[in-house]
CSV table of C-alpha atoms and ligand atoms in Angstrom, one decimal:
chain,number,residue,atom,x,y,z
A,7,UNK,CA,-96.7,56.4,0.5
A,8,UNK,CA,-93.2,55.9,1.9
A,9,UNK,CA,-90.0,54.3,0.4
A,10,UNK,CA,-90.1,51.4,2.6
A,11,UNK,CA,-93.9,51.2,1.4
A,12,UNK,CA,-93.1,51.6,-2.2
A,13,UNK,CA,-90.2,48.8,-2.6
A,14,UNK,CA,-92.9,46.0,-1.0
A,15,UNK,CA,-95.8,47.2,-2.8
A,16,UNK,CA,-94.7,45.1,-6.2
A,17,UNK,CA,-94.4,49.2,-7.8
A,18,UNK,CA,-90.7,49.1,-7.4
A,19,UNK,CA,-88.5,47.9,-10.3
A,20,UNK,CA,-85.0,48.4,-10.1
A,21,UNK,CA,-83.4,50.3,-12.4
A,22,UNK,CA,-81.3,48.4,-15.2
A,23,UNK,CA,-83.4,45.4,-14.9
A,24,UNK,CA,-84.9,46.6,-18.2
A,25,UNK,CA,-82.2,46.3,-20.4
A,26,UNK,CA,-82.5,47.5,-24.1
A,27,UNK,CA,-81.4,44.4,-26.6
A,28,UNK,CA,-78.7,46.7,-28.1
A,29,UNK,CA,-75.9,44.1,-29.8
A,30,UNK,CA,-73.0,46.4,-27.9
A,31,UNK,CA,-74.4,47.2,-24.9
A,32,UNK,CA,-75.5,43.6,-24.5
A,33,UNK,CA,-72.0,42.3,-25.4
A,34,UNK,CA,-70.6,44.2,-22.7
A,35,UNK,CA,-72.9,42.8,-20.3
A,36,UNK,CA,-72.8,39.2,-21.2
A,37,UNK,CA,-68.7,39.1,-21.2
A,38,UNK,CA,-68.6,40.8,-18.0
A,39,UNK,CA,-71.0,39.0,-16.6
A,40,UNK,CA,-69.6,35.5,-17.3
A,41,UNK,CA,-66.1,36.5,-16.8
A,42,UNK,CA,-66.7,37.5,-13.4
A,43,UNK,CA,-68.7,34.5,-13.2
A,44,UNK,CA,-65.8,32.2,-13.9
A,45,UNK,CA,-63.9,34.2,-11.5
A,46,UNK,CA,-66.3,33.8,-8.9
A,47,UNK,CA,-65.6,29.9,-9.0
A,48,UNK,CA,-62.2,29.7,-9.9
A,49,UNK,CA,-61.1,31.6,-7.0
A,50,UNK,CA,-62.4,29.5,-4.4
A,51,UNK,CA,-60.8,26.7,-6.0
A,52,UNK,CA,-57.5,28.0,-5.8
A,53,UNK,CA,-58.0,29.0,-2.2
A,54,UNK,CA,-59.3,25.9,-1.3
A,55,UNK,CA,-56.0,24.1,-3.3
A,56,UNK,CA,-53.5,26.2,-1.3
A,57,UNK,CA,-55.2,25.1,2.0
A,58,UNK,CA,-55.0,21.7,1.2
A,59,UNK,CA,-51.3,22.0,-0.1
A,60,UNK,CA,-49.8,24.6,2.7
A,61,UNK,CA,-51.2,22.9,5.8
A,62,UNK,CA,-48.8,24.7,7.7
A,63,UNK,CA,-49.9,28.3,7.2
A,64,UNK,CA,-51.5,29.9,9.8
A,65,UNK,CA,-54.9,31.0,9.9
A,66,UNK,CA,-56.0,28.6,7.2
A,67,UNK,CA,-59.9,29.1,8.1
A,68,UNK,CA,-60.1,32.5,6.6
A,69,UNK,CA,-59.0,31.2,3.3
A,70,UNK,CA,-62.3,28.9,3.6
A,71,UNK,CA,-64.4,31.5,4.9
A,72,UNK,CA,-62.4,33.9,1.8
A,73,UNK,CA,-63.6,31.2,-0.8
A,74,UNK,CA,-67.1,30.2,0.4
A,75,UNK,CA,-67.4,34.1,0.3
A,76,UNK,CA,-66.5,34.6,-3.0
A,77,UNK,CA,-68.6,31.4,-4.1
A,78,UNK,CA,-71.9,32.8,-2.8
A,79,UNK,CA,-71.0,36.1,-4.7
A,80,UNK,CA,-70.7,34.1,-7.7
A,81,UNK,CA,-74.3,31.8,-7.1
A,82,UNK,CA,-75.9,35.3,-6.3
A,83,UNK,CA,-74.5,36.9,-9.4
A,84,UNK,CA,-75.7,34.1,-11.8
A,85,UNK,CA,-79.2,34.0,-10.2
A,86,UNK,CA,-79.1,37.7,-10.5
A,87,UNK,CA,-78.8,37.0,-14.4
A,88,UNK,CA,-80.9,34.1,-14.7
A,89,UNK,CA,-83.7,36.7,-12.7
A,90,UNK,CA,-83.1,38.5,-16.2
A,91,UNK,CA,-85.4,36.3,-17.8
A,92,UNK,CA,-86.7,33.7,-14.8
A,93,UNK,CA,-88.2,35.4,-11.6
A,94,UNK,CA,-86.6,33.3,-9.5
A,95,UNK,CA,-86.3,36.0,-6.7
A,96,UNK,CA,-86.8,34.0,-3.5
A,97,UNK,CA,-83.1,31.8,-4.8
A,98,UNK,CA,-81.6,35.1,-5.5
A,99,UNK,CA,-82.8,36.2,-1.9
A,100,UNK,CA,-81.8,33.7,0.2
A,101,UNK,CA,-78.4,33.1,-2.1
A,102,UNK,CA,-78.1,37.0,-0.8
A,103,UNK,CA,-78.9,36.2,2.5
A,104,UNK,CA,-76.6,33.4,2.9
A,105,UNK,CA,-73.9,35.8,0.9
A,106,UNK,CA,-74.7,38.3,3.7
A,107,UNK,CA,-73.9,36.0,6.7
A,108,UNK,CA,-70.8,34.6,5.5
A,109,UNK,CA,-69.9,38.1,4.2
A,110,UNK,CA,-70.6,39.9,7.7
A,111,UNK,CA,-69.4,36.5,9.3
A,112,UNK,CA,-66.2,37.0,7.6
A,113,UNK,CA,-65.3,40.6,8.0
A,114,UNK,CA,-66.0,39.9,11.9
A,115,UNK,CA,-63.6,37.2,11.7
A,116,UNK,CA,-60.8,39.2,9.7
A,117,UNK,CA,-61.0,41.9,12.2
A,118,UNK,CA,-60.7,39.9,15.1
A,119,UNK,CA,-57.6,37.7,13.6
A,120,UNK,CA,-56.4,41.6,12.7
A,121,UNK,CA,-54.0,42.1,15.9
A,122,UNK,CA,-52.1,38.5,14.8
A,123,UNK,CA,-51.6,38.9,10.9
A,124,UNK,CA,-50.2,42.6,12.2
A,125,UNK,CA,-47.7,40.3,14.5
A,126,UNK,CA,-46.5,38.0,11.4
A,127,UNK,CA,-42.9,39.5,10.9
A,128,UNK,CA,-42.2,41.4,8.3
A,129,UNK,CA,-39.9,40.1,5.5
A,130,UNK,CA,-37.3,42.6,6.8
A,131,UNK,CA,-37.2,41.1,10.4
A,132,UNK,CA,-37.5,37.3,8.7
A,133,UNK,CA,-34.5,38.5,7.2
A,134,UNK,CA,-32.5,40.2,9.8
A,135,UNK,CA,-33.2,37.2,12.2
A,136,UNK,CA,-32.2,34.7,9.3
A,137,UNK,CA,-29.0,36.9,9.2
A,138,UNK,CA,-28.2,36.4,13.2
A,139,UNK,CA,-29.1,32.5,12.9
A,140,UNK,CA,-26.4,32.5,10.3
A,141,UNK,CA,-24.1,34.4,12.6
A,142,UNK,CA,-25.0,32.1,15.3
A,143,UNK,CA,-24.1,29.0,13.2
A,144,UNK,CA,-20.9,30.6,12.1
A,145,UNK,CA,-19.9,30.7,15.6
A,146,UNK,CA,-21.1,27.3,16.2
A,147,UNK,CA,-19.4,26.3,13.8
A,148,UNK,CA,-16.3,27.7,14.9
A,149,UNK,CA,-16.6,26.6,18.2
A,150,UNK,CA,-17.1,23.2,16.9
A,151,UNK,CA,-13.8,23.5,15.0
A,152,UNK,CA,-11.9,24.4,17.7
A,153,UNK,CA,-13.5,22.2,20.0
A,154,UNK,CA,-12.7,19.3,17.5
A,155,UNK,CA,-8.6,20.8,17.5
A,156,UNK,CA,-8.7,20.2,21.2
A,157,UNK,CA,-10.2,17.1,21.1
A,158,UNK,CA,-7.5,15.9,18.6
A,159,UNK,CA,-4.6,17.7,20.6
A,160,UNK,CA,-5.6,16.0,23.9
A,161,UNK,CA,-5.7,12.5,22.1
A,162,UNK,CA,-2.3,13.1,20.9
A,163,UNK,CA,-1.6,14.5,24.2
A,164,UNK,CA,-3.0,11.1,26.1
A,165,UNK,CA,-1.6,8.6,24.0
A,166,UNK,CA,1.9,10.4,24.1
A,167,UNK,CA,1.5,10.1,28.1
A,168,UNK,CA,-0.2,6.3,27.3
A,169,UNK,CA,3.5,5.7,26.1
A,170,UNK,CA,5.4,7.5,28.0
A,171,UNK,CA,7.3,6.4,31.1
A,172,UNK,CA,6.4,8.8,33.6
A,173,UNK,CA,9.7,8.9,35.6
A,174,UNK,CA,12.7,8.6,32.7
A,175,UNK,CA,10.2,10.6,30.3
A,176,UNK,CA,11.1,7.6,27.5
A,177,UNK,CA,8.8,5.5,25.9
A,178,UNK,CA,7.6,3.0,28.6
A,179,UNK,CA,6.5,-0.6,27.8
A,180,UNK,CA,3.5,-0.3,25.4
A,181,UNK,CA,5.1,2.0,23.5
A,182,UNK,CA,8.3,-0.5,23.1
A,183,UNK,CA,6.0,-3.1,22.2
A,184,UNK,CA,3.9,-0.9,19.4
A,185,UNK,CA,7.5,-0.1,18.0
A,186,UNK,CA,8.7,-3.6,18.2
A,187,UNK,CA,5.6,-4.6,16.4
A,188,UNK,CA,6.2,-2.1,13.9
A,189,UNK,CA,9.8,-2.5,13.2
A,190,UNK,CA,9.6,-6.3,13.0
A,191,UNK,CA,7.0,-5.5,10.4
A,192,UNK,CA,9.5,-3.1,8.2
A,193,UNK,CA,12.3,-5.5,8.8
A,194,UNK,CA,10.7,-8.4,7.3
A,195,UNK,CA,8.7,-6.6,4.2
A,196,UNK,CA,12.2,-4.9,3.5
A,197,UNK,CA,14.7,-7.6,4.6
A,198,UNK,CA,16.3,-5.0,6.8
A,199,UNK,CA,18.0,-5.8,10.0
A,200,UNK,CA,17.2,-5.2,13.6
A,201,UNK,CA,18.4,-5.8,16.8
A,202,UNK,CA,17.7,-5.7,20.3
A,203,UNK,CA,19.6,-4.5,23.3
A,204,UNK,CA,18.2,-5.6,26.6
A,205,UNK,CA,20.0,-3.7,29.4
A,206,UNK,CA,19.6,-4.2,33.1
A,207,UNK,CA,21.3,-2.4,36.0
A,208,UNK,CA,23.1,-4.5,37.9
A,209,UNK,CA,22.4,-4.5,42.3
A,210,UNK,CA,20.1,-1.6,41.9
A,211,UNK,CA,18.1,-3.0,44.8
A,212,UNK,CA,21.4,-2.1,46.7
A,213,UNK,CA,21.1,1.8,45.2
A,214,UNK,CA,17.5,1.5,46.4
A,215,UNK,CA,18.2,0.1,50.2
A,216,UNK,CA,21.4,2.1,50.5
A,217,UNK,CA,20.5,5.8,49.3
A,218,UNK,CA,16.5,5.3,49.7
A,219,UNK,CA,14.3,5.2,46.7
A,220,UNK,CA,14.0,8.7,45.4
A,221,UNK,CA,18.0,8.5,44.8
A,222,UNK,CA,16.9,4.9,42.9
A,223,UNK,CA,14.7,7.4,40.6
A,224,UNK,CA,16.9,9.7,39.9
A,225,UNK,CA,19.6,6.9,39.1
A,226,UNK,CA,16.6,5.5,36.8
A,227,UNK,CA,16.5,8.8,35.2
A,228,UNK,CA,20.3,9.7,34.7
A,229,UNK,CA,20.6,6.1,32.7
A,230,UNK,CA,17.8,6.9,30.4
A,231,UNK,CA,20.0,9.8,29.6
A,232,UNK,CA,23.1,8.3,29.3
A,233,UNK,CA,21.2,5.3,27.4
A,234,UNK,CA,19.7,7.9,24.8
A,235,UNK,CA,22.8,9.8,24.3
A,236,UNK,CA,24.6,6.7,23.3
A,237,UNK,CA,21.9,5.8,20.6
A,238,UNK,CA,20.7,7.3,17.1
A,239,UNK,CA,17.5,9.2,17.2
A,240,UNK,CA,16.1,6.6,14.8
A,241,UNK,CA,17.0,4.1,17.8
A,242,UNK,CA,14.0,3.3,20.0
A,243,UNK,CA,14.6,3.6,23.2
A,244,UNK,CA,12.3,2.4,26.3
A,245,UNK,CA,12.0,1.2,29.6
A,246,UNK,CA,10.6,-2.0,29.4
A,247,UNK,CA,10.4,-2.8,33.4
A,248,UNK,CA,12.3,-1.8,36.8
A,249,UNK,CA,15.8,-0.9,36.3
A,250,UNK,CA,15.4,-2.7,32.8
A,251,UNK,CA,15.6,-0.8,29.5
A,252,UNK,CA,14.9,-2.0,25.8
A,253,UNK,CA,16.9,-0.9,23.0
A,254,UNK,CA,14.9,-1.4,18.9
A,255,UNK,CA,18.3,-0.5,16.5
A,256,UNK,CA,16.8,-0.5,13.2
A,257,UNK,CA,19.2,-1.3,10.2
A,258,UNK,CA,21.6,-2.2,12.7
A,259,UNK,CA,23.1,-6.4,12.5
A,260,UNK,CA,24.5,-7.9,15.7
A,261,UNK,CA,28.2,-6.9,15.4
A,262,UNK,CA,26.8,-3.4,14.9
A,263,UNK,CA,24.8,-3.8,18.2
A,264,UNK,CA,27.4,-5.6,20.0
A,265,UNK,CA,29.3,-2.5,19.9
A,266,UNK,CA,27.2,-0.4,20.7
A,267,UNK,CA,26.1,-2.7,23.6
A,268,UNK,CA,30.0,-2.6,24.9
A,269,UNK,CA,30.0,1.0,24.9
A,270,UNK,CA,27.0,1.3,27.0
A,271,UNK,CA,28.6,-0.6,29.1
A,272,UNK,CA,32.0,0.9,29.3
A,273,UNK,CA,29.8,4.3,29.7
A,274,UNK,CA,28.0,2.9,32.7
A,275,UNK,CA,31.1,1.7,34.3
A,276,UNK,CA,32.7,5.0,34.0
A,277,UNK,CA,29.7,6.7,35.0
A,278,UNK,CA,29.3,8.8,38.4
A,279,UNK,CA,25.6,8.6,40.1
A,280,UNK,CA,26.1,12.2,42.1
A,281,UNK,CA,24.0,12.6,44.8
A,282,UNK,CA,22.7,15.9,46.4
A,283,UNK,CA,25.1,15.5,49.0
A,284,UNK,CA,28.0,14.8,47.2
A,285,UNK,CA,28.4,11.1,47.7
A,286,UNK,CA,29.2,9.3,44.5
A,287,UNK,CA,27.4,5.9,43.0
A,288,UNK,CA,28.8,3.2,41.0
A,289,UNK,CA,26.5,1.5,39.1
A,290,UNK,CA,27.0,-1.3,36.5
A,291,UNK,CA,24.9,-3.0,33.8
A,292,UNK,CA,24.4,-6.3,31.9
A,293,UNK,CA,23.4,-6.0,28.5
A,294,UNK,CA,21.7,-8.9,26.4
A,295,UNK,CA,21.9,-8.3,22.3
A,296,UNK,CA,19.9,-10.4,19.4
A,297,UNK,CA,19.3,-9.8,16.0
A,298,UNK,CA,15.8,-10.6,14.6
A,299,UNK,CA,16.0,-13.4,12.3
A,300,UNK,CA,12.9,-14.0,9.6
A,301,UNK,CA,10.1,-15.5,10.4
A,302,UNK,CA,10.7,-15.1,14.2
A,303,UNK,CA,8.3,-13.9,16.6
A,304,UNK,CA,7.7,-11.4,18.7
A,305,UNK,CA,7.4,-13.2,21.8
A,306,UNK,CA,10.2,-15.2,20.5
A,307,UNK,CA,13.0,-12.3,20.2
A,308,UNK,CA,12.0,-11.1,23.7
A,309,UNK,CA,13.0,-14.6,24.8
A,310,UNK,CA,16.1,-15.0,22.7
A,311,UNK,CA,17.4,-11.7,24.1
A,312,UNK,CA,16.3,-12.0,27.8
A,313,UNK,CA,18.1,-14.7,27.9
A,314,UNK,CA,21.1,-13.1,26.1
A,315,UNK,CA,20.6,-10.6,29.5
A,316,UNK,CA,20.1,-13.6,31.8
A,317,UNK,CA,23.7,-15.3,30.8
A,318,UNK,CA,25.5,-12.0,31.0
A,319,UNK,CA,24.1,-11.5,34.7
A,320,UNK,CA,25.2,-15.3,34.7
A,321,UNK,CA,28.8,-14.6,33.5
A,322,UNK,CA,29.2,-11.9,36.8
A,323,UNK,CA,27.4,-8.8,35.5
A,324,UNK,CA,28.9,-6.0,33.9
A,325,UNK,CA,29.1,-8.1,30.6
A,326,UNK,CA,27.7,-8.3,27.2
A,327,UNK,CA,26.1,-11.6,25.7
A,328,UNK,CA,25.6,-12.2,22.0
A,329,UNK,CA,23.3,-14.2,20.5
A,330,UNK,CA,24.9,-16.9,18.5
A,331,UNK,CA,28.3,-15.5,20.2
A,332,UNK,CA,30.1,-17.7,22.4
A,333,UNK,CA,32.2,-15.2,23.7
A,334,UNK,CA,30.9,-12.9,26.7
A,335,UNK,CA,32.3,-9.6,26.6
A,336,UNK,CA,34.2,-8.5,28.2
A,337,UNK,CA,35.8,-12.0,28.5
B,430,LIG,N1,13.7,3.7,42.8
B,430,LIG,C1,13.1,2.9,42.0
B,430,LIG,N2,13.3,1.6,42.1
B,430,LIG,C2,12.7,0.7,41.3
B,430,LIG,C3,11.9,1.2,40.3
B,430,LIG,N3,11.4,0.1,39.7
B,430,LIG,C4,12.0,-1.0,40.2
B,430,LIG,N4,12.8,-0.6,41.2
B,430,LIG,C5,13.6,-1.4,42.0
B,430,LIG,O1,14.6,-2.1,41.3
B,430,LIG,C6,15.1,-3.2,42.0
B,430,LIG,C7,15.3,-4.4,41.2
B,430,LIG,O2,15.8,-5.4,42.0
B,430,LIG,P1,16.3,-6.8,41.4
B,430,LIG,O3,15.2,-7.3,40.5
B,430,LIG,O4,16.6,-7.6,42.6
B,430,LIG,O5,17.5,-6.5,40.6
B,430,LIG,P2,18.9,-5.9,41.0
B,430,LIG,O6,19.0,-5.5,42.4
B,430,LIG,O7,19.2,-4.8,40.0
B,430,LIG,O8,19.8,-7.1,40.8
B,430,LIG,P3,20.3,-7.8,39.4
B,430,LIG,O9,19.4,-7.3,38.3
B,430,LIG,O10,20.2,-9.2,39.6
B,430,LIG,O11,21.6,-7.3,39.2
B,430,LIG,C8,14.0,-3.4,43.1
B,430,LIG,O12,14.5,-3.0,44.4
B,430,LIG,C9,12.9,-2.5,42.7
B,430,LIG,O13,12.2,-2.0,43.9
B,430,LIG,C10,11.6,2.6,40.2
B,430,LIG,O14,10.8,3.1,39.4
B,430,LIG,N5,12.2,3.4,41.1
């Protein structure tokens, strides 16, 4: 009779299924056996918790096919003892079988996902490419910095040139007005004084017809300068239209800028426009001074001292007018 004969024929009895009751020998059995048994079950349940936590891993399916694996070990190891004393073989079979299929089903399944757990990066590469993403954010960062510098520069850059009087290179009319705003401001919180000079070249439309219009610039230019040189750096000075120029003398009160108005005026008088060509200009100017009083507008000094420039043009040009001074000077 064959092998294959003998284990069908009912003759064949495995060998350890008669176990001796020996106390030791069956304490080692029965703790190993339901030890491994809890394992078995537990296992699966922890697999089956991290899938449901860690959705994100990849290749989640083999932890599934990992615990249903393990959980038919386990139902095929407790029928295996519960055979001990029940003959409940056919269970035991097909819990065996089904152990089997999942089993082979499995260890297909691992060998085919082989090729992509071997392309999972290693910790070193996570860590190397971690490294040049930090680099790369560095430099980002950097750049962002610098960029930002730029940024910053060119605003300062625009709104200098958004105040600044593109031919004379003074501060044009916007700028006066921000400084006006802000001066009338310090005057009143502080009680200081502050005056205005309003000065106006007088015939410049005859520079302009007579000489052509780029010798009418560079007149425009050389009486910034000699307007700037005459005044304190903490002076604002501006070109508030044409041939027209605006003067902000902080802590200065009208006697102090009737002075000072006079002397621009002498200096404009005595001044020589020279041409390329050697050809000389006279040029005068009319000058009209006011001192902010409190409470007063804006608009309001503008007024009081455009006027101020208005009478001296009035009074024959080449003169000074006060505010609140009767006298025009020179008289
Ligand atoms: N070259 C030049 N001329 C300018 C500029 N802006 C204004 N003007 C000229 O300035 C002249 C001003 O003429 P008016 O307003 O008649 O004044 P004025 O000739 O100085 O006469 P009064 O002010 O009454 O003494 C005009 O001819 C304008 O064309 C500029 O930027 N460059």
């Amino acid at each position: 009779m064959g092998f294959v004969d003998k284990l069908f024929d009912g003759s064949f009895m495995p060998h350890g299924h008669c176990l001796r009751w020996l106390p030791d020998l069956l304490f080692l059995h029965v703790t190993g056996d339901v030890l491994t048994a809890i394992a078995y079950f537990v296992i699966p349940l922890a697999l089956i918790y991290l899938v449901k936590k860690r959705t994100d891993l990849g290749f989640n399916w083999i932890f599934i096919m990992f615990a249903a694996f393990i959980f038919l070990c386990g139902v095929t190891h407790l029928t295996s003892l519960i055979n001990i004393w029940q003959g409940f073989y056919y269970i035991e079979g097909i819990a065996k079988f089904t152990t089997g299929l999942v089993s082979i089903f499995t260890a297909i399944m691992i060998w085919r996902l082989m090729p992509k757990a071997l392309a999972i990066p290693s910790n070193e590469e996570f860590r190397s490419k971690n490294e040049a993403l930090l680099r790369v954010q560095h430099e980002l960062l950097e750049a962002n910095q610098s960029l930002e510098l730029r940024v910053l520069d060119r605003t300062k850059e625009l709104e200098r040139i958004a105040h600044t009087d593109s031919l004379t290179g003074i501060t044009n009319r916007r700028g006066l007005m921000d400084s006006l705003t802000v001066e009338i401001d310090r005057a009143e919180r502080y009680q200081h004084k502050l005056s205005l000079l309003m000065v106006d070249l007088d015939h410049f439309k005859y520079v302009n017809d007579e000489y052509g219009h780029l010798t009418g610039d560079a007149v425009l230019i050389e009486s910034a300068n000699i307007l700037s040189q005459a005044c304190r750096s903490t002076d604002v000075l501006g070109r508030y239209g044409g041939e027209e120029f605006l003067l902000l003398l902080p802590e200065t009160d009208t006697e102090s800028a009737r002075l000072l108005a006079e002397r621009i005026r002498v200096d404009f008088e005595q001044h020589r426009f020279c041409q390329d060509d050697g050809v000389e200009i006279s040029l005068t100017c009319s000058i009209g001074v006011a001192e902010f009083q409190a409470d007063q507008s804006q608009t309001s000094l503008l007024q009081t001292v455009d006027r101020m420039l208005y009478s001296a043009k009035n009074a024959g040009r080449n003169k000074v007018v006060v505010n609140g001074y009767s006298e025009t000077y020179p008289s």
